[in-house]
Structures are given as C-alpha cells and as structure tokens.
Amino acid sequence: MHLEKTIFKIENKGGNLGTKSNSIVTSYFMINPSKFGIYTIGAIFLFLIGCQEDIPDIEERPVISLETITVDSDLFTFIKNTSANDGRVDNLIDDYNCGELVYPVTVTVNGEQLTLTSDDGISQVQAIFDRSTADYDFVTFTYPISFLNDDHTIDTIASEADFDALIQECERDFQLGALTCLDFTYPLFMITFDQAKQTSDNFRLETDKQLFDFMVALAADNEGLELNQQEIASLLYPVEVTLEDGEMRDVANGTELETLLEAIAADDCFTPDGLILDDSAFRALLDADDFVIKSYIEGTNDRTVEFSTNNVTFNTDGTLQVDNGGTNSSGNWSLERDYSSLELDLDFNDTTLNGVFDRDWDLIQLNDLEFDIRFRDQFLTLRRVRATTPPELNTLFASAGWQVSNYTTAASGDQTILFNQRVFTFSSNGELRAAINNAGVEGTWQVTIRDQFDLSLAMTFEDIPPFTQIATSWQVLNYNDDQITLELFNAGTLEATLVFDKL
C-alpha cells in the first residue's frame, strides 16, 4: 500500500526539562508513513488528533518533520556520542580520555604547585612546560580528585594507584568516542512510541546530559526486544547545531544530520597541536630497522642504563623480539588511534619487560631517526639502528643542484654569505662540484652511518677557502624533498649548522 506523507499540528504537553512537558508547544510537522509501522501511525494520529486544526496552505506550511531513530542505527550512536561529555579537553594535565577534572584541583607541575579552578588553568600548565629546559615534563595531583566522565557521572579518586587503575580501565573499555566538533542548540524535542503498549510520550531535552540519559535509557528499554516490539524515538526537525568554528547551521532532517555527524566522526577534529595521528610514517619507521633504547625515564629516575643494551625488532606481523646480549624476549605490538593521539601498544611475554614496558604508550615525537613515547610519568625513546644508508638520501643529493641557505657557526655566527650563489652538484659517482658561473671547486661526497645511529655526510674540497670550512664529516639532522640540514659537533658541542636547499 502506498502511503502519502501526513501533515499534523502538534501541541506538546510536558514539563520538567528532560521529562514529559507540561507547557504547550504548537508546531506543524510531517510524518513519513514509510518510516513508521501502521500501528505507530495510528497511535501518533490518536495522540495528535485532539489538537489538530486546519492544515495551512502549502506556502505557509513550516518545514518541520518528525523522523524515527532506532537504537541500532548509526544516527543513534552519533547523537549519543555528540551528547557525551568530552573527557579529553584537559589531557595536557591528566592524560585521561574518559573524563575531565572537576575543579578546583591542586597539581604540581615540574615541581611548582598550582591550584586550578577551571580549564583556563591548562594554559598555566602549558606555560610552565614552555619555561622548562628539561626533556620531560611532569604533573602530579594532590588527592583526592574527581572526574566528570563521558556518561556525565562523577568518579572520585583517592590515590595515584586508583588513578592508574582508572586509566587502564579506560583504555580497555572506552567506547563512547565523544564527538567534540558539534553542539546541539537546546531544547530538542523527542516523541516516543511504545509499540508493545501502544502508548506515546513527548520529551523536552535541555542539556547534553539529558539527551545522553535519554538515549541510554532508550537503548536499555529496547534491549533484547524484536524490532516490532521496540520503543521508537522520533526527533523533531529542524534542529540547530553549532560547529567548531562557531558557524550555526539548521539541519532539516535525519539524513542531513547523520551525514554531518558521520563527517565529523571521520575527521575527528579534536587534534591538539603537536599530536601525531597519522600512523603511516610511524609504521614505515618501525619496519625499517631495529631499535635500541636511547632513554628511559620513570618519574625523576633515569633508568636508561638498565635497558640500553636491548635491541628491539618490530616485525610486520605484529610480533616483536628483544635481544639483550643473548637473552631474548618476545611479545606483540600494535598501533591504535586513541581519539586524541596515536598509541603504540606493547605486550611482552617476558615478566621483566612486561612489568616495565607493557603499556599503551602515547606517541609524542617522531622523526626519521627515533621516536618518543609516553605513559603518564614514564618516557621512552627508541633510536633506529641503521643497517645500511638509506638509498633515498643518496638519490636526493644527486637529484638536483643545491644552494646553501644557512651556514652558521658558534664562533662567528651567520656566515651564509660565504657561499652565496654557489651551486653544489652531488654526482651519483661521488664527485662534488661547487660552482658559480663557469668557475668551480671540485671535491667528493659520501653518506655513511656513524655509530650505528646517525647518518653522516663527508665532504672534501680542494684547499680553497671558504670551502675548507665545510670540508668535514657532518651529521645529517633531517631531510626532505626540498631541504637537507646538517650539524657539526665537537665533543658533544654544536659548532656549526649547514642547510642545503634544492634548486
């Protein structure tokens, strides 16, 4: 049977926010019978018929519609997650995704005690981090502390051990994935129809908590029921939303709302500055070579010497091996998106390593040579053990001409002018030429590995100033398709920096 859309005028009678309303809200809306069962339409009709008036002409008709939301739909999940409390806003302080701190809270940041009264205190913590010259920053709490969770409940934590347990539980069980880039403009209006009892209710929702509780209760009421016995919820459209950039937008129907929320969920706009969310570069680094533990800091204790001889291999099948001078250990590794960061999950079979490194580590820094990971007050740096020189670096040097864009020495400062307009050509056969117009200076070049870790560019030139100044072995700090940065050290002290830009 073909069913046409039916247009009604509704008087919502209800009351306390988030409960059935006692006030009267009058509006026209359209019900699409194809989205409701026959009994649903009949019940809603009976619910509305007592307050129906003459239907306005189509030109005057408000574009208001009512559409169902089933608990197993993507839209249900998106709406629920949008109304969930976002626990990541203060991750700089607590590194806890599943809840945000309830203020006031007393913290000690790199030895300096602060009492924070709102999220504005995050900038105070960041300022202390910025002033620090140490490699790592530390935040400790004065307990007890409380967290407002994703489901809008509150947990009070009595000790650091309890907080550690809470973090582990969050990492195992966190499924909400709060969507932070969109806010609903309240109130929202929901109508429910119980297909088993043939009864309807209407609700006015004023806050994220009320909307979240409504969605959770709806799911609980429908658990284990067949579709034709479930309680159906319908959202009254249009609804107004505010995007992350402050733009306010009217959403006309469920399809449009689902499309918008789906795009936000895929984009995950909550990406704090400096956090790494793309795993492709990290996987490429892990696949390239073995690693050694360059640094391991636990709280204020430097435990690097205990593990500095460990050689770690990340296999592409997700397994890993650790060789400690003949004593071998094994385990598994994986990369996961942790909503606001990229996590390296390590699981060791060996009891010694399992007690230390068996963590879900946040990736905080990554380059071609090493990466830094963190679990609360533990900081681990793994450095690449190079087996061969990377062929792409040799190819990069030989691919084009290069000019010096920066040459700075500790003794004399900026000396870039010494090499102005000189074009350096690195030939694939190891020959090197620095030329201006038709005049040039000849030399050689070679990329090698220094001390298993560092890449080194060795250059020689004829005994002609100023080229004799750079005729030495330079450490390759970093490189990309357009630039190569080199550094010169003497007994651990930086003496000079040399930067080549591709022409």
JSON list of N, CA and C in Angstrom, two decimals, residues 198-260:
[
{"chain": "A", "resi": 198, "resn": "GLN", "atom": "N", "xyz": [1.39, 0.44, 22.84]},
{"chain": "A", "resi": 198, "resn": "GLN", "atom": "CA", "xyz": [0.61, 1.38, 22.03]},
{"chain": "A", "resi": 198, "resn": "GLN", "atom": "C", "xyz": [0.40, 2.70, 22.76]},
{"chain": "A", "resi": 199, "resn": "THR", "atom": "N", "xyz": [1.49, 3.21, 23.37]},
{"chain": "A", "resi": 199, "resn": "THR", "atom": "CA", "xyz": [1.43, 4.49, 24.07]},
{"chain": "A", "resi": 199, "resn": "THR", "atom": "C", "xyz": [2.53, 5.40, 23.56]},
{"chain": "A", "resi": 200, "resn": "SER", "atom": "N", "xyz": [2.29, 6.72, 23.68]},
{"chain": "A", "resi": 200, "resn": "SER", "atom": "CA", "xyz": [3.25, 7.72, 23.22]},
{"chain": "A", "resi": 200, "resn": "SER", "atom": "C", "xyz": [3.56, 8.71, 24.33]},
{"chain": "A", "resi": 201, "resn": "ASP", "atom": "N", "xyz": [4.78, 9.22, 24.33]},
{"chain": "A", "resi": 201, "resn": "ASP", "atom": "CA", "xyz": [5.19, 10.29, 25.23]},
{"chain": "A", "resi": 201, "resn": "ASP", "atom": "C", "xyz": [6.01, 11.29, 24.45]},
{"chain": "A", "resi": 202, "resn": "ASN", "atom": "N", "xyz": [6.03, 12.52, 24.94]},
{"chain": "A", "resi": 202, "resn": "ASN", "atom": "CA", "xyz": [6.88, 13.53, 24.31]},
{"chain": "A", "resi": 202, "resn": "ASN", "atom": "C", "xyz": [7.76, 14.19, 25.36]},
{"chain": "A", "resi": 203, "resn": "PHE", "atom": "N", "xyz": [9.00, 14.52, 24.95]},
{"chain": "A", "resi": 203, "resn": "PHE", "atom": "CA", "xyz": [10.03, 14.97, 25.88]},
{"chain": "A", "resi": 203, "resn": "PHE", "atom": "C", "xyz": [10.70, 16.25, 25.37]},
{"chain": "A", "resi": 204, "resn": "ARG", "atom": "N", "xyz": [11.02, 17.10, 26.32]},
{"chain": "A", "resi": 204, "resn": "ARG", "atom": "CA", "xyz": [11.78, 18.33, 26.03]},
{"chain": "A", "resi": 204, "resn": "ARG", "atom": "C", "xyz": [13.15, 18.16, 26.70]},
{"chain": "A", "resi": 205, "resn": "LEU", "atom": "N", "xyz": [14.20, 18.23, 25.92]},
{"chain": "A", "resi": 205, "resn": "LEU", "atom": "CA", "xyz": [15.57, 17.99, 26.42]},
{"chain": "A", "resi": 205, "resn": "LEU", "atom": "C", "xyz": [16.35, 19.29, 26.36]},
{"chain": "A", "resi": 206, "resn": "GLU", "atom": "N", "xyz": [16.98, 19.66, 27.47]},
{"chain": "A", "resi": 206, "resn": "GLU", "atom": "CA", "xyz": [17.61, 20.98, 27.59]},
{"chain": "A", "resi": 206, "resn": "GLU", "atom": "C", "xyz": [19.13, 20.95, 27.67]},
{"chain": "A", "resi": 207, "resn": "THR", "atom": "N", "xyz": [19.73, 19.80, 27.91]},
{"chain": "A", "resi": 207, "resn": "THR", "atom": "CA", "xyz": [21.18, 19.74, 28.13]},
{"chain": "A", "resi": 207, "resn": "THR", "atom": "C", "xyz": [21.75, 18.47, 27.48]},
{"chain": "A", "resi": 208, "resn": "ASP", "atom": "N", "xyz": [23.08, 18.47, 27.32]},
{"chain": "A", "resi": 208, "resn": "ASP", "atom": "CA", "xyz": [23.76, 17.27, 26.83]},
{"chain": "A", "resi": 208, "resn": "ASP", "atom": "C", "xyz": [23.48, 16.08, 27.73]},
{"chain": "A", "resi": 209, "resn": "LYS", "atom": "N", "xyz": [23.52, 16.30, 29.04]},
{"chain": "A", "resi": 209, "resn": "LYS", "atom": "CA", "xyz": [23.29, 15.20, 29.97]},
{"chain": "A", "resi": 209, "resn": "LYS", "atom": "C", "xyz": [21.89, 14.61, 29.79]},
{"chain": "A", "resi": 210, "resn": "GLN", "atom": "N", "xyz": [20.88, 15.47, 29.64]},
{"chain": "A", "resi": 210, "resn": "GLN", "atom": "CA", "xyz": [19.52, 14.97, 29.45]},
{"chain": "A", "resi": 210, "resn": "GLN", "atom": "C", "xyz": [19.39, 14.18, 28.15]},
{"chain": "A", "resi": 211, "resn": "LEU", "atom": "N", "xyz": [20.02, 14.68, 27.09]},
{"chain": "A", "resi": 211, "resn": "LEU", "atom": "CA", "xyz": [19.97, 13.96, 25.81]},
{"chain": "A", "resi": 211, "resn": "LEU", "atom": "C", "xyz": [20.70, 12.64, 25.92]},
{"chain": "A", "resi": 212, "resn": "PHE", "atom": "N", "xyz": [21.87, 12.64, 26.56]},
{"chain": "A", "resi": 212, "resn": "PHE", "atom": "CA", "xyz": [22.63, 11.40, 26.70]},
{"chain": "A", "resi": 212, "resn": "PHE", "atom": "C", "xyz": [21.84, 10.37, 27.52]},
{"chain": "A", "resi": 213, "resn": "ASP", "atom": "N", "xyz": [21.27, 10.83, 28.66]},
{"chain": "A", "resi": 213, "resn": "ASP", "atom": "CA", "xyz": [20.50, 9.92, 29.51]},
{"chain": "A", "resi": 213, "resn": "ASP", "atom": "C", "xyz": [19.29, 9.38, 28.75]},
{"chain": "A", "resi": 214, "resn": "PHE", "atom": "N", "xyz": [18.66, 10.22, 27.93]},
{"chain": "A", "resi": 214, "resn": "PHE", "atom": "CA", "xyz": [17.51, 9.78, 27.13]},
{"chain": "A", "resi": 214, "resn": "PHE", "atom": "C", "xyz": [17.91, 8.66, 26.18]},
{"chain": "A", "resi": 215, "resn": "MET", "atom": "N", "xyz": [19.04, 8.82, 25.50]},
{"chain": "A", "resi": 215, "resn": "MET", "atom": "CA", "xyz": [19.48, 7.82, 24.54]},
{"chain": "A", "resi": 215, "resn": "MET", "atom": "C", "xyz": [19.87, 6.52, 25.24]},
{"chain": "A", "resi": 216, "resn": "VAL", "atom": "N", "xyz": [20.54, 6.63, 26.38]},
{"chain": "A", "resi": 216, "resn": "VAL", "atom": "CA", "xyz": [20.93, 5.44, 27.14]},
{"chain": "A", "resi": 216, "resn": "VAL", "atom": "C", "xyz": [19.70, 4.69, 27.63]},
{"chain": "A", "resi": 217, "resn": "ALA", "atom": "N", "xyz": [18.72, 5.44, 28.15]},
{"chain": "A", "resi": 217, "resn": "ALA", "atom": "CA", "xyz": [17.50, 4.80, 28.65]},
{"chain": "A", "resi": 217, "resn": "ALA", "atom": "C", "xyz": [16.74, 4.13, 27.51]},
{"chain": "A", "resi": 218, "resn": "LEU", "atom": "N", "xyz": [16.71, 4.77, 26.34]},
{"chain": "A", "resi": 218, "resn": "LEU", "atom": "CA", "xyz": [16.01, 4.18, 25.20]},
{"chain": "A", "resi": 218, "resn": "LEU", "atom": "C", "xyz": [16.65, 2.85, 24.80]},
{"chain": "A", "resi": 219, "resn": "ALA", "atom": "N", "xyz": [17.99, 2.81, 24.79]},
{"chain": "A", "resi": 219, "resn": "ALA", "atom": "CA", "xyz": [18.70, 1.57, 24.45]},
{"chain": "A", "resi": 219, "resn": "ALA", "atom": "C", "xyz": [18.42, 0.49, 25.49]},
{"chain": "A", "resi": 220, "resn": "ALA", "atom": "N", "xyz": [18.40, 0.88, 26.77]},
{"chain": "A", "resi": 220, "resn": "ALA", "atom": "CA", "xyz": [18.15, -0.10, 27.83]},
{"chain": "A", "resi": 220, "resn": "ALA", "atom": "C", "xyz": [16.73, -0.66, 27.73]},
{"chain": "A", "resi": 221, "resn": "ASP", "atom": "N", "xyz": [15.76, 0.20, 27.44]},
{"chain": "A", "resi": 221, "resn": "ASP", "atom": "CA", "xyz": [14.37, -0.24, 27.33]},
{"chain": "A", "resi": 221, "resn": "ASP", "atom": "C", "xyz": [14.17, -1.22, 26.17]},
{"chain": "A", "resi": 222, "resn": "ASN", "atom": "N", "xyz": [14.99, -1.09, 25.13]},
{"chain": "A", "resi": 222, "resn": "ASN", "atom": "CA", "xyz": [14.81, -1.91, 23.93]},
{"chain": "A", "resi": 222, "resn": "ASN", "atom": "C", "xyz": [15.71, -3.13, 23.87]},
{"chain": "A", "resi": 223, "resn": "GLU", "atom": "N", "xyz": [16.53, -3.30, 24.89]},
{"chain": "A", "resi": 223, "resn": "GLU", "atom": "CA", "xyz": [17.50, -4.40, 24.86]},
{"chain": "A", "resi": 223, "resn": "GLU", "atom": "C", "xyz": [16.77, -5.75, 24.79]},
{"chain": "A", "resi": 224, "resn": "GLY", "atom": "N", "xyz": [17.13, -6.57, 23.81]},
{"chain": "A", "resi": 224, "resn": "GLY", "atom": "CA", "xyz": [16.58, -7.90, 23.67]},
{"chain": "A", "resi": 224, "resn": "GLY", "atom": "C", "xyz": [15.22, -7.97, 23.01]},
{"chain": "A", "resi": 225, "resn": "LEU", "atom": "N", "xyz": [14.63, -6.83, 22.62]},
{"chain": "A", "resi": 225, "resn": "LEU", "atom": "CA", "xyz": [13.31, -6.82, 22.01]},
{"chain": "A", "resi": 225, "resn": "LEU", "atom": "C", "xyz": [13.40, -6.91, 20.49]},
{"chain": "A", "resi": 226, "resn": "GLU", "atom": "N", "xyz": [12.43, -7.58, 19.88]},
{"chain": "A", "resi": 226, "resn": "GLU", "atom": "CA", "xyz": [12.33, -7.59, 18.43]},
{"chain": "A", "resi": 226, "resn": "GLU", "atom": "C", "xyz": [11.99, -6.18, 17.96]},
{"chain": "A", "resi": 227, "resn": "LEU", "atom": "N", "xyz": [12.35, -5.89, 16.70]},
{"chain": "A", "resi": 227, "resn": "LEU", "atom": "CA", "xyz": [12.17, -4.55, 16.16]},
{"chain": "A", "resi": 227, "resn": "LEU", "atom": "C", "xyz": [10.73, -4.07, 16.28]},
{"chain": "A", "resi": 228, "resn": "ASN", "atom": "N", "xyz": [9.76, -4.99, 16.03]},
{"chain": "A", "resi": 228, "resn": "ASN", "atom": "CA", "xyz": [8.36, -4.56, 16.06]},
{"chain": "A", "resi": 228, "resn": "ASN", "atom": "C", "xyz": [7.80, -4.42, 17.47]},
{"chain": "A", "resi": 229, "resn": "GLN", "atom": "N", "xyz": [8.63, -4.71, 18.49]},
{"chain": "A", "resi": 229, "resn": "GLN", "atom": "CA", "xyz": [8.21, -4.54, 19.88]},
{"chain": "A", "resi": 229, "resn": "GLN", "atom": "C", "xyz": [8.95, -3.39, 20.57]},
{"chain": "A", "resi": 230, "resn": "GLN", "atom": "N", "xyz": [9.89, -2.78, 19.85]},
{"chain": "A", "resi": 230, "resn": "GLN", "atom": "CA", "xyz": [10.73, -1.76, 20.47]},
{"chain": "A", "resi": 230, "resn": "GLN", "atom": "C", "xyz": [9.99, -0.44, 20.64]},
{"chain": "A", "resi": 231, "resn": "GLU", "atom": "N", "xyz": [10.51, 0.35, 21.58]},
{"chain": "A", "resi": 231, "resn": "GLU", "atom": "CA", "xyz": [10.03, 1.71, 21.74]},
{"chain": "A", "resi": 231, "resn": "GLU", "atom": "C", "xyz": [10.77, 2.59, 20.74]},
{"chain": "A", "resi": 232, "resn": "ILE", "atom": "N", "xyz": [10.01, 3.32, 19.96]},
{"chain": "A", "resi": 232, "resn": "ILE", "atom": "CA", "xyz": [10.59, 4.12, 18.88]},
{"chain": "A", "resi": 232, "resn": "ILE", "atom": "C", "xyz": [10.69, 5.58, 19.33]},
{"chain": "A", "resi": 233, "resn": "ALA", "atom": "N", "xyz": [11.84, 6.19, 19.07]},
{"chain": "A", "resi": 233, "resn": "ALA", "atom": "CA", "xyz": [12.02, 7.61, 19.36]},
{"chain": "A", "resi": 233, "resn": "ALA", "atom": "C", "xyz": [12.05, 8.39, 18.06]},
{"chain": "A", "resi": 234, "resn": "SER", "atom": "N", "xyz": [11.46, 9.57, 18.07]},
{"chain": "A", "resi": 234, "resn": "SER", "atom": "CA", "xyz": [11.44, 10.42, 16.89]},
{"chain": "A", "resi": 234, "resn": "SER", "atom": "C", "xyz": [11.89, 11.81, 17.28]},
{"chain": "A", "resi": 235, "resn": "LEU", "atom": "N", "xyz": [12.82, 12.37, 16.52]},
{"chain": "A", "resi": 235, "resn": "LEU", "atom": "CA", "xyz": [13.35, 13.70, 16.78]},
{"chain": "A", "resi": 235, "resn": "LEU", "atom": "C", "xyz": [12.64, 14.70, 15.90]},
{"chain": "A", "resi": 236, "resn": "LEU", "atom": "N", "xyz": [12.27, 15.83, 16.49]},
{"chain": "A", "resi": 236, "resn": "LEU", "atom": "CA", "xyz": [11.59, 16.88, 15.75]},
{"chain": "A", "resi": 236, "resn": "LEU", "atom": "C", "xyz": [12.61, 17.77, 15.06]},
{"chain": "A", "resi": 237, "resn": "TYR", "atom": "N", "xyz": [12.47, 17.89, 13.74]},
{"chain": "A", "resi": 237, "resn": "TYR", "atom": "CA", "xyz": [13.35, 18.74, 12.94]},
{"chain": "A", "resi": 237, "resn": "TYR", "atom": "C", "xyz": [12.58, 19.97, 12.47]},
{"chain": "A", "resi": 238, "resn": "PRO", "atom": "N", "xyz": [13.34, 21.06, 12.11]},
{"chain": "A", "resi": 238, "resn": "PRO", "atom": "CA", "xyz": [14.80, 21.15, 12.08]},
{"chain": "A", "resi": 238, "resn": "PRO", "atom": "C", "xyz": [15.40, 21.31, 13.47]},
{"chain": "A", "resi": 239, "resn": "VAL", "atom": "N", "xyz": [16.69, 20.96, 13.59]},
{"chain": "A", "resi": 239, "resn": "VAL", "atom": "CA", "xyz": [17.44, 21.23, 14.80]},
{"chain": "A", "resi": 239, "resn": "VAL", "atom": "C", "xyz": [18.60, 22.16, 14.42]},
{"chain": "A", "resi": 240, "resn": "GLU", "atom": "N", "xyz": [18.99, 22.96, 15.39]},
{"chain": "A", "resi": 240, "resn": "GLU", "atom": "CA", "xyz": [20.10, 23.89, 15.16]},
{"chain": "A", "resi": 240, "resn": "GLU", "atom": "C", "xyz": [21.35, 23.34, 15.84]},
{"chain": "A", "resi": 241, "resn": "VAL", "atom": "N", "xyz": [22.48, 23.40, 15.13]},
{"chain": "A", "resi": 241, "resn": "VAL", "atom": "CA", "xyz": [23.75, 22.94, 15.67]},
{"chain": "A", "resi": 241, "resn": "VAL", "atom": "C", "xyz": [24.79, 24.04, 15.50]},
{"chain": "A", "resi": 242, "resn": "THR", "atom": "N", "xyz": [25.80, 24.00, 16.36]},
{"chain": "A", "resi": 242, "resn": "THR", "atom": "CA", "xyz": [26.92, 24.92, 16.27]},
{"chain": "A", "resi": 242, "resn": "THR", "atom": "C", "xyz": [28.18, 24.13, 15.99]},
{"chain": "A", "resi": 243, "resn": "LEU", "atom": "N", "xyz": [28.90, 24.47, 14.92]},
{"chain": "A", "resi": 243, "resn": "LEU", "atom": "CA", "xyz": [30.11, 23.76, 14.55]},
{"chain": "A", "resi": 243, "resn": "LEU", "atom": "C", "xyz": [31.31, 24.32, 15.32]},
{"chain": "A", "resi": 244, "resn": "GLU", "atom": "N", "xyz": [32.44, 23.66, 15.18]},
{"chain": "A", "resi": 244, "resn": "GLU", "atom": "CA", "xyz": [33.62, 24.04, 15.97]},
{"chain": "A", "resi": 244, "resn": "GLU", "atom": "C", "xyz": [34.07, 25.46, 15.68]},
{"chain": "A", "resi": 245, "resn": "ASP", "atom": "N", "xyz": [33.91, 25.93, 14.45]},
{"chain": "A", "resi": 245, "resn": "ASP", "atom": "CA", "xyz": [34.34, 27.28, 14.10]},
{"chain": "A", "resi": 245, "resn": "ASP", "atom": "C", "xyz": [33.31, 28.34, 14.46]},
{"chain": "A", "resi": 246, "resn": "GLY", "atom": "N", "xyz": [32.24, 27.96, 15.16]},
{"chain": "A", "resi": 246, "resn": "GLY", "atom": "CA", "xyz": [31.22, 28.91, 15.57]},
{"chain": "A", "resi": 246, "resn": "GLY", "atom": "C", "xyz": [30.05, 29.05, 14.61]},
{"chain": "A", "resi": 247, "resn": "GLU", "atom": "N", "xyz": [30.14, 28.43, 13.46]},
{"chain": "A", "resi": 247, "resn": "GLU", "atom": "CA", "xyz": [29.04, 28.50, 12.49]},
{"chain": "A", "resi": 247, "resn": "GLU", "atom": "C", "xyz": [27.81, 27.80, 13.04]},
{"chain": "A", "resi": 248, "resn": "MET", "atom": "N", "xyz": [26.66, 28.47, 12.93]},
{"chain": "A", "resi": 248, "resn": "MET", "atom": "CA", "xyz": [25.39, 27.89, 13.35]},
{"chain": "A", "resi": 248, "resn": "MET", "atom": "C", "xyz": [24.65, 27.43, 12.11]},
{"chain": "A", "resi": 249, "resn": "ARG", "atom": "N", "xyz": [24.11, 26.20, 12.18]},
{"chain": "A", "resi": 249, "resn": "ARG", "atom": "CA", "xyz": [23.50, 25.61, 10.99]},
{"chain": "A", "resi": 249, "resn": "ARG", "atom": "C", "xyz": [22.20, 24.92, 11.36]},
{"chain": "A", "resi": 250, "resn": "ASP", "atom": "N", "xyz": [21.18, 25.12, 10.53]},
{"chain": "A", "resi": 250, "resn": "ASP", "atom": "CA", "xyz": [19.92, 24.40, 10.69]},
{"chain": "A", "resi": 250, "resn": "ASP", "atom": "C", "xyz": [19.99, 23.09, 9.92]},
{"chain": "A", "resi": 251, "resn": "VAL", "atom": "N", "xyz": [19.64, 22.00, 10.58]},
{"chain": "A", "resi": 251, "resn": "VAL", "atom": "CA", "xyz": [19.65, 20.67, 9.97]},
{"chain": "A", "resi": 251, "resn": "VAL", "atom": "C", "xyz": [18.20, 20.25, 9.77]},
{"chain": "A", "resi": 252, "resn": "ALA", "atom": "N", "xyz": [17.84, 19.94, 8.53]},
{"chain": "A", "resi": 252, "resn": "ALA", "atom": "CA", "xyz": [16.43, 19.79, 8.16]},
{"chain": "A", "resi": 252, "resn": "ALA", "atom": "C", "xyz": [15.87, 18.41, 8.44]},
{"chain": "A", "resi": 253, "resn": "ASN", "atom": "N", "xyz": [16.72, 17.37, 8.47]},
{"chain": "A", "resi": 253, "resn": "ASN", "atom": "CA", "xyz": [16.19, 16.02, 8.61]},
{"chain": "A", "resi": 253, "resn": "ASN", "atom": "C", "xyz": [17.28, 15.07, 9.10]},
{"chain": "A", "resi": 254, "resn": "GLY", "atom": "N", "xyz": [16.89, 13.83, 9.33]},
{"chain": "A", "resi": 254, "resn": "GLY", "atom": "CA", "xyz": [17.82, 12.85, 9.87]},
{"chain": "A", "resi": 254, "resn": "GLY", "atom": "C", "xyz": [18.95, 12.50, 8.94]},
{"chain": "A", "resi": 255, "resn": "THR", "atom": "N", "xyz": [18.67, 12.44, 7.65]},
{"chain": "A", "resi": 255, "resn": "THR", "atom": "CA", "xyz": [19.72, 12.13, 6.68]},
{"chain": "A", "resi": 255, "resn": "THR", "atom": "C", "xyz": [20.81, 13.19, 6.70]},
{"chain": "A", "resi": 256, "resn": "GLU", "atom": "N", "xyz": [20.38, 14.45, 6.75]},
{"chain": "A", "resi": 256, "resn": "GLU", "atom": "CA", "xyz": [21.35, 15.55, 6.78]},
{"chain": "A", "resi": 256, "resn": "GLU", "atom": "C", "xyz": [22.15, 15.53, 8.08]},
{"chain": "A", "resi": 257, "resn": "LEU", "atom": "N", "xyz": [21.49, 15.24, 9.20]},
{"chain": "A", "resi": 257, "resn": "LEU", "atom": "CA", "xyz": [22.19, 15.20, 10.48]},
{"chain": "A", "resi": 257, "resn": "LEU", "atom": "C", "xyz": [23.18, 14.04, 10.52]},
{"chain": "A", "resi": 258, "resn": "GLU", "atom": "N", "xyz": [22.77, 12.88, 10.03]},
{"chain": "A", "resi": 258, "resn": "GLU", "atom": "CA", "xyz": [23.67, 11.73, 10.03]},
{"chain": "A", "resi": 258, "resn": "GLU", "atom": "C", "xyz": [24.89, 11.98, 9.15]},
{"chain": "A", "resi": 259, "resn": "THR", "atom": "N", "xyz": [24.69, 12.61, 7.98]},
{"chain": "A", "resi": 259, "resn": "THR", "atom": "CA", "xyz": [25.80, 12.92, 7.08]},
{"chain": "A", "resi": 259, "resn": "THR", "atom": "C", "xyz": [26.79, 13.86, 7.76]},
{"chain": "A", "resi": 260, "resn": "LEU", "atom": "N", "xyz": [26.26, 14.87, 8.45]},
{"chain": "A", "resi": 260, "resn": "LEU", "atom": "CA", "xyz": [27.11, 15.84, 9.13]},
{"chain": "A", "resi": 260, "resn": "LEU", "atom": "C", "xyz": [27.90, 15.19, 10.26]}
]
